[in-house]
Amino acid sequence: MKTNMLKRGMMALVLALAFSTVLMAQKTNVKFGSPTEEELTMTTYAPDETAPAVVLYQSTRTWYDILTGKFKVYTEVKTRIKILKPEGKEYADVEIPYVDSDKEKSMREDITGLKAFAYNMENGKLVKTKMENGSVSRERVDKSHMLLKFSIPQVKEGTVVEYQYKKESGYYFYIDTWVAQAEIPVAYTSYNLLIPEYFKFSIDETGMVPTENKVSEEGIRFIDAGGEALVCNGTRYEFVGRDLPAMKSDSHVFCPLDYCKKVTAELNGLEVPGALYENFTTSWEEIGRRLMDDEDFGNRIKRACPIKDLVPTSGVGEETDVVKKMATIYTALKGRLKWNGEYKLYAESASKTLKDGSGSNADLNFILLSAYREAGLDARPVVMSRRTRGRLPLSHPSVNKLNTFVVGVVDRQAVHCIDASVEDGYVDVLPPSLLTEQGLLLSDDGTGSWLNLQSLDASRANVIVDGTLDADGTIKGTCSSQMRGNLSASLKSDFREADDSLTYVNKLAERKGVSITEYAIEDREAFLPTSTERYSFTKKVDADGTHIYLNPFVIPLTSESPFKAVTRTLPVEYPYKYSVSMVTTLNLPEGYVVEETPKPLNLVTDDKALSVRVNYVLQGTKLVLQYRFSVNKTLFLPDEYDILRQFHDSIVEKCNEVVVLKKD
């Protein structure tokens, strides 16, 4: 009976969802410039009532045409957004990237037909505000890329904003990836792509939410430079998404865009009547050759070192260890130049960087790479996309997907990496956003090999806690934590960024639930992969004269699980692999015996990606807690989330258990 009722309930839910989808399709307002009364008066978006704003409607249409005898790609975008909360006003500030290279003027892109409006209800009347030209600006990002930026005026809670524009591109072999989802929910979005038969594209659809798709054939008519008609067949691709959830920033995902719904077009070849077939299929090997032949990238690396005096004055002397040599020269460079907080692939001139005394990681990395070569090291660039900017698409390589590089030094069979953004790390201890699995190490001839930079880091912590427990429940002891890799870098960074040392120590004491009497960090300012934190502490536990209730995790490592949600649609990404071991030794008070001890814990996932071991040993009048936890991979897929959550729940439960001591 219950099963039948459940089936009927599920059927009713499916029908209700289907009906609501049809109703939504009927209600979608696809007319630009005419927001409906319902859109103007809505105060929340039912599928996500926490949303600060919602994309009510977005239309993207891409097609080909011929202009002055050359193929062009046109993309028209129309967008309508409802601002639901004050913090949603930021979605009225828009940035549109496009390509504008001096070297390829005939291929450059341009944004035209920009219109933007704000609609507000004031005293029961609709007030329409047009964006003026003064609210539009253009900003150069690098030698090839620009940003068109605009801010729609008169935007507040309740406003409906609209904008439209058209992009004209001479890069006929490249079609922008269509991204269906956004940081805010999308009620309706459509993509209409028409491709002439001359262009042999592969269409790749990825993502975890469904869309309505349609493919059809139709005729296309062009007018060439001589006024003659060119008629051919074409393929039209149509994608429609409804009520798509927001791809919100997530502390366990570096780039949500990696997992959202998108459509990518990759050109394999071009076959125009009367011309030979032209193969456009590219590869990362070809991109590597282009980069190393580029005047502003590879040729720059091959030039003479701009600071030849750095190596002989760095103190490297007769050092033969490659890693120490890298560290010594890097330290000397950081004495002259500072990182300005920006990551880039291309750089300003070396003379400008040296004059300013600071620059992006690319500015400093080009100089560092030259200095390494001056010192006789086999230094090469490792190009990549930062983890916060998304994974490299191995199926459709593109130089536009690269956004920075680090310096790699080949040492026999090993490759060591460093980046000018390193503040608290070391050689092979890069910031987590640079610990990508896809770094392309390039030789001078453009040939390359893939590196997994996550394999470079060996982060671990060894914690030793020694204490004495008195009969009144007072614990006095010391804690020593030896850190290595990114765990050490994180410790140094946290201390450096604190308002002052007292504030840092007070927050540490509050987090650990102790009173700290003495504190010190060894190697805090030294450029080393290690550091050691030491402090003396006191702590009070429950004691009633006959019993003492002691949590043997005197210095707690975790108090709650980071994974509280029952289900999860996104993967979980750890910043790096690491291990933590802790040994806590407590001298028990005279006259007390252990009455009850928690059971040991020993968990290992089937793939050995996670492991934890907790054990309790009684050595005379000493209680010893042994703990070890390891994370051996950085990516856990959604179907692994339940195991991940249960694993952490088991650790938290174990860390909150108590040992009962009884007065003998």
CSV table of C-alpha atoms in Angstrom, one decimal, residues 48-480:
chain,number,residue,atom,x,y,z
A,48,ASP,CA,15.6,29.8,-5.5
A,49,GLU,CA,14.2,32.3,-3.0
A,50,THR,CA,17.8,33.2,-1.8
A,51,ALA,CA,18.8,34.5,-5.3
A,52,PRO,CA,19.9,38.2,-5.3
A,53,ALA,CA,18.9,38.4,-9.0
A,54,VAL,CA,17.6,36.1,-11.8
A,55,VAL,CA,18.2,36.0,-15.5
A,56,LEU,CA,14.6,36.2,-16.8
A,57,TYR,CA,15.5,35.8,-20.4
A,58,GLN,CA,18.7,35.5,-22.5
A,59,SER,CA,19.0,34.9,-26.2
A,60,THR,CA,22.2,34.1,-28.0
A,61,ARG,CA,22.2,33.9,-31.8
A,62,THR,CA,25.3,33.1,-33.8
A,63,TRP,CA,25.6,33.1,-37.6
A,64,TYR,CA,28.0,33.6,-40.5
A,65,ASP,CA,28.0,36.2,-43.2
A,66,ILE,CA,30.4,37.5,-45.9
A,67,LEU,CA,31.8,41.1,-45.6
A,68,THR,CA,34.3,42.6,-48.1
A,69,GLY,CA,34.9,39.1,-49.5
A,70,LYS,CA,35.7,37.5,-46.1
A,71,PHE,CA,33.7,35.3,-43.8
A,72,LYS,CA,32.7,36.9,-40.5
A,73,VAL,CA,31.0,35.4,-37.4
A,74,TYR,CA,28.3,37.4,-35.8
A,75,THR,CA,26.8,36.9,-32.3
A,76,GLU,CA,23.8,38.8,-31.0
A,77,VAL,CA,23.0,38.7,-27.3
A,78,LYS,CA,19.9,39.9,-25.5
A,79,THR,CA,19.5,39.7,-21.8
A,80,ARG,CA,16.9,40.6,-19.2
A,81,ILE,CA,17.7,40.4,-15.5
A,82,LYS,CA,15.5,41.0,-12.4
A,83,ILE,CA,17.2,42.6,-9.4
A,84,LEU,CA,15.6,40.9,-6.4
A,85,LYS,CA,17.9,42.1,-3.5
A,86,PRO,CA,20.2,45.1,-3.0
A,87,GLU,CA,23.3,42.9,-3.5
A,88,GLY,CA,21.9,41.9,-6.9
A,89,LYS,CA,22.7,45.4,-8.2
A,90,GLU,CA,26.2,44.2,-9.3
A,91,TYR,CA,24.6,42.3,-12.2
A,92,ALA,CA,23.8,45.6,-13.8
A,93,ASP,CA,27.6,46.1,-14.2
A,94,VAL,CA,28.6,44.1,-17.3
A,95,GLU,CA,31.9,43.2,-18.9
A,96,ILE,CA,32.1,41.8,-22.4
A,97,PRO,CA,35.5,40.4,-23.5
A,98,TYR,CA,36.6,40.6,-27.2
A,99,VAL,CA,39.8,40.2,-29.2
A,100,ASP,CA,41.6,43.3,-30.5
A,101,SER,CA,45.2,42.6,-31.7
A,102,ASP,CA,47.4,45.0,-33.6
A,103,LYS,CA,49.0,42.1,-35.4
A,104,GLU,CA,45.8,40.8,-36.9
A,105,LYS,CA,43.7,43.9,-37.6
A,106,SER,CA,41.6,42.2,-40.3
A,107,MET,CA,40.7,39.5,-37.8
A,108,ARG,CA,39.9,41.7,-34.8
A,109,GLU,CA,36.5,41.7,-33.1
A,110,ASP,CA,34.2,44.6,-32.3
A,111,ILE,CA,31.1,45.2,-30.2
A,112,THR,CA,28.3,47.2,-31.8
A,113,GLY,CA,24.7,47.9,-31.3
A,114,LEU,CA,25.0,48.2,-27.5
A,115,LYS,CA,21.7,49.2,-25.8
A,116,ALA,CA,20.8,49.0,-22.2
A,117,PHE,CA,17.9,50.1,-20.1
A,118,ALA,CA,16.6,50.1,-16.5
A,119,TYR,CA,12.9,49.7,-15.8
A,120,ASN,CA,11.4,50.8,-12.4
A,121,MET,CA,7.9,51.1,-11.1
A,122,GLU,CA,7.5,54.5,-9.4
A,123,ASN,CA,4.1,55.5,-8.0
A,124,GLY,CA,2.4,52.9,-10.0
A,125,LYS,CA,4.0,54.0,-13.3
A,126,LEU,CA,6.7,52.5,-15.4
A,127,VAL,CA,9.9,54.6,-15.6
A,128,LYS,CA,12.4,53.6,-18.3
A,129,THR,CA,16.0,54.8,-18.1
A,130,LYS,CA,18.3,54.6,-21.0
A,131,MET,CA,22.1,54.1,-20.5
A,132,GLU,CA,24.1,56.9,-21.9
A,133,ASN,CA,27.5,56.6,-23.7
A,134,GLY,CA,29.3,58.0,-20.7
A,135,SER,CA,28.5,54.8,-18.8
A,136,VAL,CA,30.5,52.7,-21.4
A,137,SER,CA,34.3,52.2,-21.4
A,138,ARG,CA,36.8,50.0,-23.1
A,139,GLU,CA,39.8,48.6,-21.2
A,140,ARG,CA,42.8,46.7,-22.6
A,141,VAL,CA,43.6,43.5,-20.8
A,142,ASP,CA,46.7,42.5,-22.7
A,143,LYS,CA,48.1,42.8,-26.2
A,144,SER,CA,45.3,40.8,-27.7
A,145,HIS,CA,42.2,41.2,-25.5
A,146,MET,CA,39.9,44.0,-24.5
A,147,LEU,CA,37.0,44.5,-22.2
A,148,LEU,CA,33.9,46.5,-23.0
A,149,LYS,CA,32.4,47.6,-19.7
A,150,PHE,CA,29.2,49.4,-18.8
A,151,SER,CA,27.0,50.1,-15.9
A,152,ILE,CA,23.2,50.5,-16.2
A,153,PRO,CA,21.9,53.5,-14.3
A,154,GLN,CA,19.0,53.8,-11.8
A,155,VAL,CA,19.3,50.2,-10.6
A,156,LYS,CA,17.9,49.2,-7.2
A,157,GLU,CA,16.0,46.4,-5.6
A,158,GLY,CA,13.1,45.6,-7.9
A,159,THR,CA,14.6,47.0,-11.1
A,160,VAL,CA,14.4,45.0,-14.3
A,161,VAL,CA,17.5,45.6,-16.5
A,162,GLU,CA,17.9,44.8,-20.2
A,163,TYR,CA,20.8,45.0,-22.6
A,164,GLN,CA,21.7,43.8,-26.1
A,165,TYR,CA,24.8,43.9,-28.3
A,166,LYS,CA,26.3,42.3,-31.4
A,167,LYS,CA,29.8,41.0,-31.7
A,168,GLU,CA,31.5,40.9,-35.2
A,169,SER,CA,34.5,38.7,-35.4
A,170,GLY,CA,37.0,38.0,-38.2
A,171,TYR,CA,38.0,34.8,-36.4
A,172,TYR,CA,35.7,32.7,-38.6
A,173,PHE,CA,37.4,29.5,-37.4
A,174,TYR,CA,36.3,30.2,-33.8
A,175,ILE,CA,32.9,30.3,-32.2
A,176,ASP,CA,32.5,31.4,-28.6
A,177,THR,CA,31.5,28.7,-26.1
A,178,TRP,CA,27.9,29.2,-25.1
A,179,VAL,CA,27.4,29.0,-21.3
A,180,ALA,CA,23.8,28.4,-20.3
A,181,GLN,CA,24.2,28.9,-16.5
A,182,ALA,CA,25.4,31.9,-14.4
A,183,GLU,CA,26.2,32.9,-10.8
A,184,ILE,CA,22.5,33.5,-10.5
A,185,PRO,CA,19.6,31.3,-11.6
A,186,VAL,CA,18.5,31.4,-15.2
A,187,ALA,CA,14.7,31.2,-15.8
A,188,TYR,CA,15.1,30.9,-19.6
A,189,THR,CA,18.0,30.9,-22.0
A,190,SER,CA,18.4,29.9,-25.7
A,191,TYR,CA,21.2,29.4,-28.1
A,192,ASN,CA,20.7,29.5,-31.9
A,193,LEU,CA,23.7,28.6,-34.0
A,194,LEU,CA,23.7,28.4,-37.8
A,195,ILE,CA,26.7,27.0,-39.5
A,196,PRO,CA,27.3,26.9,-43.3
A,197,GLU,CA,28.2,23.5,-44.8
A,198,TYR,CA,31.7,24.8,-45.6
A,199,PHE,CA,32.7,24.8,-42.0
A,200,LYS,CA,33.2,21.3,-40.5
A,201,PHE,CA,32.5,21.8,-36.8
A,202,SER,CA,32.3,19.3,-34.0
A,203,ILE,CA,29.6,20.4,-31.4
A,204,ASP,CA,30.3,19.3,-27.9
A,205,GLU,CA,27.6,19.7,-25.2
A,206,THR,CA,28.7,19.3,-21.6
A,207,GLY,CA,27.1,20.0,-18.1
A,208,MET,CA,24.9,18.4,-15.5
A,209,VAL,CA,21.5,20.0,-16.3
A,210,PRO,CA,19.3,19.1,-19.2
A,211,THR,CA,18.4,21.4,-22.1
A,212,GLU,CA,15.9,21.0,-25.0
A,213,ASN,CA,17.9,20.5,-28.2
A,214,LYS,CA,17.1,20.5,-31.9
A,215,VAL,CA,19.2,20.1,-35.0
A,216,SER,CA,17.8,20.9,-38.5
A,217,GLU,CA,19.1,21.6,-42.1
A,218,GLU,CA,18.2,24.7,-44.1
A,219,GLY,CA,19.5,26.8,-47.0
A,220,ILE,CA,21.8,29.8,-46.6
A,221,ARG,CA,22.3,32.7,-49.1
A,222,PHE,CA,25.4,34.9,-49.0
A,223,ILE,CA,26.3,37.9,-51.2
A,224,ASP,CA,30.0,37.9,-52.0
A,225,ALA,CA,32.3,40.9,-52.7
A,226,GLY,CA,31.3,41.0,-56.3
A,227,GLY,CA,27.6,41.1,-55.6
A,228,GLU,CA,27.1,37.5,-56.6
A,229,ALA,CA,24.9,35.2,-54.6
A,230,LEU,CA,26.4,32.2,-52.9
A,231,VAL,CA,23.9,29.6,-51.9
A,232,CYS,CA,24.7,26.6,-49.7
A,233,ASN,CA,23.2,24.3,-47.1
A,234,GLY,CA,23.6,24.9,-43.4
A,235,THR,CA,23.0,23.2,-40.0
A,236,ARG,CA,21.0,25.0,-37.3
A,237,TYR,CA,21.5,24.0,-33.7
A,238,GLU,CA,19.0,25.1,-31.1
A,239,PHE,CA,19.3,24.8,-27.3
A,240,VAL,CA,16.8,25.9,-24.7
A,241,GLY,CA,17.3,25.8,-21.0
A,242,ARG,CA,14.6,26.5,-18.4
A,243,ASP,CA,14.9,27.1,-14.6
A,244,LEU,CA,18.6,26.4,-14.6
A,245,PRO,CA,20.1,26.6,-11.1
A,246,ALA,CA,22.8,29.1,-10.1
A,247,MET,CA,26.4,28.1,-10.3
A,248,LYS,CA,27.3,29.7,-7.1
A,249,SER,CA,30.8,30.2,-5.7
A,250,ASP,CA,31.6,27.2,-3.7
A,251,SER,CA,34.4,26.8,-1.1
A,252,HIS,CA,35.0,23.3,-2.4
A,253,VAL,CA,35.2,24.1,-6.1
A,254,PHE,CA,37.8,26.3,-7.7
A,255,CYS,CA,35.8,27.1,-10.9
A,256,PRO,CA,32.0,26.3,-11.0
A,257,LEU,CA,32.1,27.1,-14.8
A,258,ASP,CA,33.9,23.8,-15.3
A,259,TYR,CA,30.7,21.9,-14.4
A,260,CYS,CA,28.0,24.2,-15.8
A,261,LYS,CA,26.0,23.6,-18.9
A,262,LYS,CA,27.8,24.8,-22.1
A,263,VAL,CA,28.1,24.1,-25.8
A,264,THR,CA,31.5,24.2,-27.5
A,265,ALA,CA,32.2,24.3,-31.2
A,266,GLU,CA,35.5,23.1,-32.6
A,267,LEU,CA,36.4,23.7,-36.2
A,268,ASN,CA,38.0,20.6,-37.9
A,269,GLY,CA,38.2,21.9,-41.4
A,270,LEU,CA,37.1,24.4,-44.1
A,271,GLU,CA,35.9,23.4,-47.6
A,272,VAL,CA,34.8,26.3,-49.9
A,273,PRO,CA,33.8,25.6,-53.5
A,274,GLY,CA,36.8,26.1,-55.8
A,275,ALA,CA,39.3,26.0,-53.0
A,276,LEU,CA,41.4,23.1,-51.5
A,277,TYR,CA,40.2,21.6,-48.2
A,278,GLU,CA,41.9,23.4,-45.3
A,279,ASN,CA,42.4,21.5,-42.1
A,280,PHE,CA,41.9,23.6,-39.0
A,281,THR,CA,42.2,20.9,-36.5
A,282,THR,CA,44.8,22.2,-34.0
A,283,SER,CA,46.7,20.6,-31.1
A,284,TRP,CA,48.4,21.7,-28.0
A,285,GLU,CA,51.7,20.8,-29.8
A,286,GLU,CA,50.8,23.4,-32.5
A,287,ILE,CA,49.9,26.0,-29.9
A,288,GLY,CA,53.2,25.3,-28.1
A,289,ARG,CA,55.1,26.1,-31.3
A,290,ARG,CA,53.1,29.2,-31.9
A,291,LEU,CA,53.8,30.5,-28.4
A,292,MET,CA,57.5,29.8,-28.6
A,293,ASP,CA,57.7,31.6,-32.0
A,294,ASP,CA,55.7,34.5,-30.6
A,295,GLU,CA,57.8,37.7,-30.4
A,296,ASP,CA,56.3,38.6,-27.0
A,297,PHE,CA,56.5,35.1,-25.5
A,298,GLY,CA,59.1,32.6,-26.8
A,299,ASN,CA,61.4,35.0,-28.4
A,300,ARG,CA,61.4,37.0,-25.2
A,301,ILE,CA,62.6,34.0,-23.3
A,302,LYS,CA,65.5,33.5,-25.7
A,303,ARG,CA,66.8,37.0,-25.3
A,304,ALA,CA,69.7,37.9,-23.0
A,305,CYS,CA,69.0,38.2,-19.3
A,306,PRO,CA,67.9,41.8,-18.5
A,307,ILE,CA,69.6,41.6,-15.0
A,308,LYS,CA,72.9,39.7,-15.6
A,309,ASP,CA,74.3,40.9,-12.4
A,310,LEU,CA,71.7,39.1,-10.3
A,311,VAL,CA,73.3,35.7,-10.5
A,312,PRO,CA,76.8,36.6,-9.4
A,313,THR,CA,75.5,38.8,-6.6
A,314,SER,CA,72.8,36.4,-5.5
A,315,GLY,CA,75.1,34.4,-3.2
A,316,VAL,CA,74.5,31.2,-5.2
A,317,GLY,CA,78.2,30.7,-5.3
A,318,GLU,CA,79.2,27.1,-6.0
A,319,GLU,CA,75.8,25.7,-5.0
A,320,THR,CA,75.1,22.5,-7.0
A,321,ASP,CA,71.7,21.5,-5.6
A,322,VAL,CA,69.2,22.6,-8.2
A,323,VAL,CA,66.4,23.4,-5.8
A,324,LYS,CA,68.6,25.4,-3.5
A,325,LYS,CA,70.0,27.3,-6.5
A,326,MET,CA,66.5,28.1,-7.7
A,327,ALA,CA,65.6,29.4,-4.2
A,328,THR,CA,68.7,31.5,-3.8
A,329,ILE,CA,68.2,33.3,-7.2
A,330,TYR,CA,64.5,33.7,-6.6
A,331,THR,CA,65.2,35.3,-3.2
A,332,ALA,CA,67.6,37.8,-4.8
A,333,LEU,CA,65.0,38.7,-7.5
A,334,LYS,CA,62.3,39.3,-4.8
A,335,GLY,CA,64.7,41.7,-3.2
A,336,ARG,CA,64.5,43.9,-6.3
A,337,LEU,CA,61.0,43.2,-7.6
A,338,LYS,CA,57.6,42.7,-6.0
A,339,TRP,CA,54.6,40.9,-7.3
A,340,ASN,CA,51.6,43.2,-7.8
A,341,GLY,CA,48.9,40.6,-7.2
A,342,GLU,CA,48.1,40.0,-10.9
A,343,TYR,CA,48.4,36.8,-12.9
A,344,LYS,CA,49.0,37.1,-16.7
A,345,LEU,CA,50.4,35.1,-19.6
A,346,TYR,CA,52.1,38.0,-21.5
A,347,ALA,CA,54.1,40.8,-19.8
A,348,GLU,CA,55.2,44.4,-20.0
A,349,SER,CA,58.7,45.1,-21.2
A,350,ALA,CA,61.5,44.0,-18.8
A,351,SER,CA,62.8,47.6,-18.6
A,352,LYS,CA,59.4,48.9,-17.5
A,353,THR,CA,59.1,46.2,-14.9
A,354,LEU,CA,62.6,46.9,-13.5
A,355,LYS,CA,61.8,50.6,-13.5
A,356,ASP,CA,58.5,50.2,-11.7
A,357,GLY,CA,60.0,47.7,-9.2
A,358,SER,CA,56.9,45.5,-9.5
A,359,GLY,CA,54.8,43.6,-12.0
A,360,SER,CA,52.5,40.7,-12.7
A,361,ASN,CA,53.7,37.1,-12.2
A,362,ALA,CA,54.4,37.0,-16.0
A,363,ASP,CA,56.5,40.2,-15.7
A,364,LEU,CA,58.6,38.7,-13.0
A,365,ASN,CA,58.6,35.1,-14.3
A,366,PHE,CA,60.2,36.2,-17.7
A,367,ILE,CA,63.0,37.8,-15.8
A,368,LEU,CA,63.4,34.9,-13.3
A,369,LEU,CA,63.5,32.4,-16.2
A,370,SER,CA,66.3,34.4,-17.9
A,371,ALA,CA,68.2,34.6,-14.6
A,372,TYR,CA,67.9,30.8,-14.2
A,373,ARG,CA,69.3,30.3,-17.7
A,374,GLU,CA,72.1,32.7,-17.0
A,375,ALA,CA,73.0,30.5,-14.0
A,376,GLY,CA,73.1,27.4,-16.3
A,377,LEU,CA,69.7,25.9,-15.3
A,378,ASP,CA,67.5,24.3,-17.9
A,379,ALA,CA,64.6,26.7,-17.3
A,380,ARG,CA,61.4,26.6,-19.4
A,381,PRO,CA,57.8,28.0,-19.2
A,382,VAL,CA,55.0,25.9,-18.0
A,383,VAL,CA,51.8,27.4,-19.5
A,384,MET,CA,48.4,26.7,-17.9
A,385,SER,CA,45.0,27.9,-16.9
A,386,ARG,CA,44.7,28.7,-13.2
A,387,ARG,CA,42.3,26.4,-11.4
A,388,THR,CA,40.1,29.5,-10.6
A,389,ARG,CA,39.8,30.2,-14.4
A,390,GLY,CA,38.8,26.6,-15.4
A,391,ARG,CA,40.3,23.5,-16.8
A,392,LEU,CA,42.0,23.4,-20.2
A,393,PRO,CA,39.8,21.8,-22.9
A,394,LEU,CA,42.0,19.0,-24.1
A,395,SER,CA,39.5,18.1,-26.9
A,396,HIS,CA,39.5,21.6,-28.5
A,397,PRO,CA,42.9,23.3,-27.8
A,398,SER,CA,43.0,27.1,-27.8
A,399,VAL,CA,45.7,29.6,-26.8
A,400,ASN,CA,42.8,31.8,-25.5
A,401,LYS,CA,42.3,29.3,-22.7
A,402,LEU,CA,45.8,29.9,-21.4
A,403,ASN,CA,46.1,32.7,-18.8
A,404,THR,CA,49.4,32.4,-17.1
A,405,PHE,CA,52.7,30.4,-16.7
A,406,VAL,CA,55.1,29.3,-14.0
A,407,VAL,CA,58.8,28.7,-14.3
A,408,GLY,CA,59.9,25.0,-14.6
A,409,VAL,CA,63.5,23.8,-14.2
A,410,VAL,CA,64.4,20.4,-15.7
A,411,ASP,CA,66.8,18.5,-13.4
A,412,ARG,CA,67.5,15.1,-15.0
A,413,GLN,CA,64.2,13.2,-14.8
A,414,ALA,CA,62.6,15.7,-12.5
A,415,VAL,CA,60.9,19.1,-13.1
A,416,HIS,CA,60.8,21.7,-10.3
A,417,CYS,CA,58.4,24.7,-10.5
A,418,ILE,CA,58.3,28.1,-9.0
A,419,ASP,CA,56.2,31.2,-9.6
A,420,ALA,CA,56.8,34.9,-8.8
A,421,SER,CA,53.5,35.0,-6.9
A,422,VAL,CA,55.0,32.8,-4.2
A,423,GLU,CA,55.0,34.7,-0.9
A,424,ASP,CA,55.1,32.0,1.8
A,425,GLY,CA,55.7,28.9,-0.3
A,426,TYR,CA,58.9,27.6,-1.9
A,427,VAL,CA,60.1,25.7,-5.0
A,428,ASP,CA,57.4,23.2,-5.8
A,429,VAL,CA,55.1,24.8,-3.2
A,430,LEU,CA,52.8,26.9,-5.4
A,431,PRO,CA,49.6,28.7,-4.5
A,432,PRO,CA,46.7,26.2,-4.8
A,433,SER,CA,45.2,28.1,-7.8
A,434,LEU,CA,48.4,27.2,-9.7
A,435,LEU,CA,48.4,23.5,-8.6
A,436,THR,CA,46.7,22.4,-11.8
A,437,GLU,CA,46.9,18.9,-13.3
A,438,GLN,CA,47.4,20.4,-16.8
A,439,GLY,CA,50.6,22.4,-17.1
A,440,LEU,CA,52.3,22.3,-20.5
A,441,LEU,CA,56.1,22.4,-20.2
A,442,LEU,CA,57.5,24.0,-23.4
A,443,SER,CA,60.9,23.6,-24.9
A,444,ASP,CA,62.5,26.3,-27.1
A,445,ASP,CA,61.3,24.6,-30.3
A,446,GLY,CA,57.7,24.5,-29.0
A,447,THR,CA,57.5,20.8,-28.2
A,448,GLY,CA,56.0,20.2,-24.9
A,449,SER,CA,55.0,17.6,-22.2
A,450,TRP,CA,52.2,17.7,-19.7
A,451,LEU,CA,52.9,18.1,-16.0
A,452,ASN,CA,50.6,17.3,-13.1
A,453,LEU,CA,51.7,20.1,-10.8
A,454,GLN,CA,49.7,18.6,-7.9
A,455,SER,CA,52.3,15.8,-7.7
A,456,LEU,CA,55.0,18.4,-6.8
A,457,ASP,CA,53.5,19.4,-3.5
A,458,ALA,CA,54.2,17.2,-0.4
A,459,SER,CA,52.1,18.9,2.3
A,460,ARG,CA,52.1,17.4,5.7
A,461,ALA,CA,51.9,18.3,9.4
A,462,ASN,CA,53.4,16.5,12.3
A,463,VAL,CA,51.8,17.6,15.6
A,464,ILE,CA,53.2,16.6,19.0
A,465,VAL,CA,51.2,17.4,22.1
A,466,ASP,CA,52.6,16.8,25.6
A,467,GLY,CA,50.6,17.6,28.7
A,468,THR,CA,49.8,16.8,32.3
A,469,LEU,CA,46.3,16.4,33.6
A,470,ASP,CA,45.6,17.4,37.3
A,471,ALA,CA,42.8,16.0,39.4
A,472,ASP,CA,40.9,19.3,39.2
A,473,GLY,CA,40.7,18.9,35.4
A,474,THR,CA,43.4,21.3,34.5
A,475,ILE,CA,45.8,20.4,31.6
A,476,LYS,CA,49.1,22.1,31.2
A,477,GLY,CA,51.1,21.3,28.2
A,478,THR,CA,53.0,22.2,25.0
A,479,CYS,CA,52.1,21.8,21.3
A,480,SER,CA,54.6,21.6,18.5
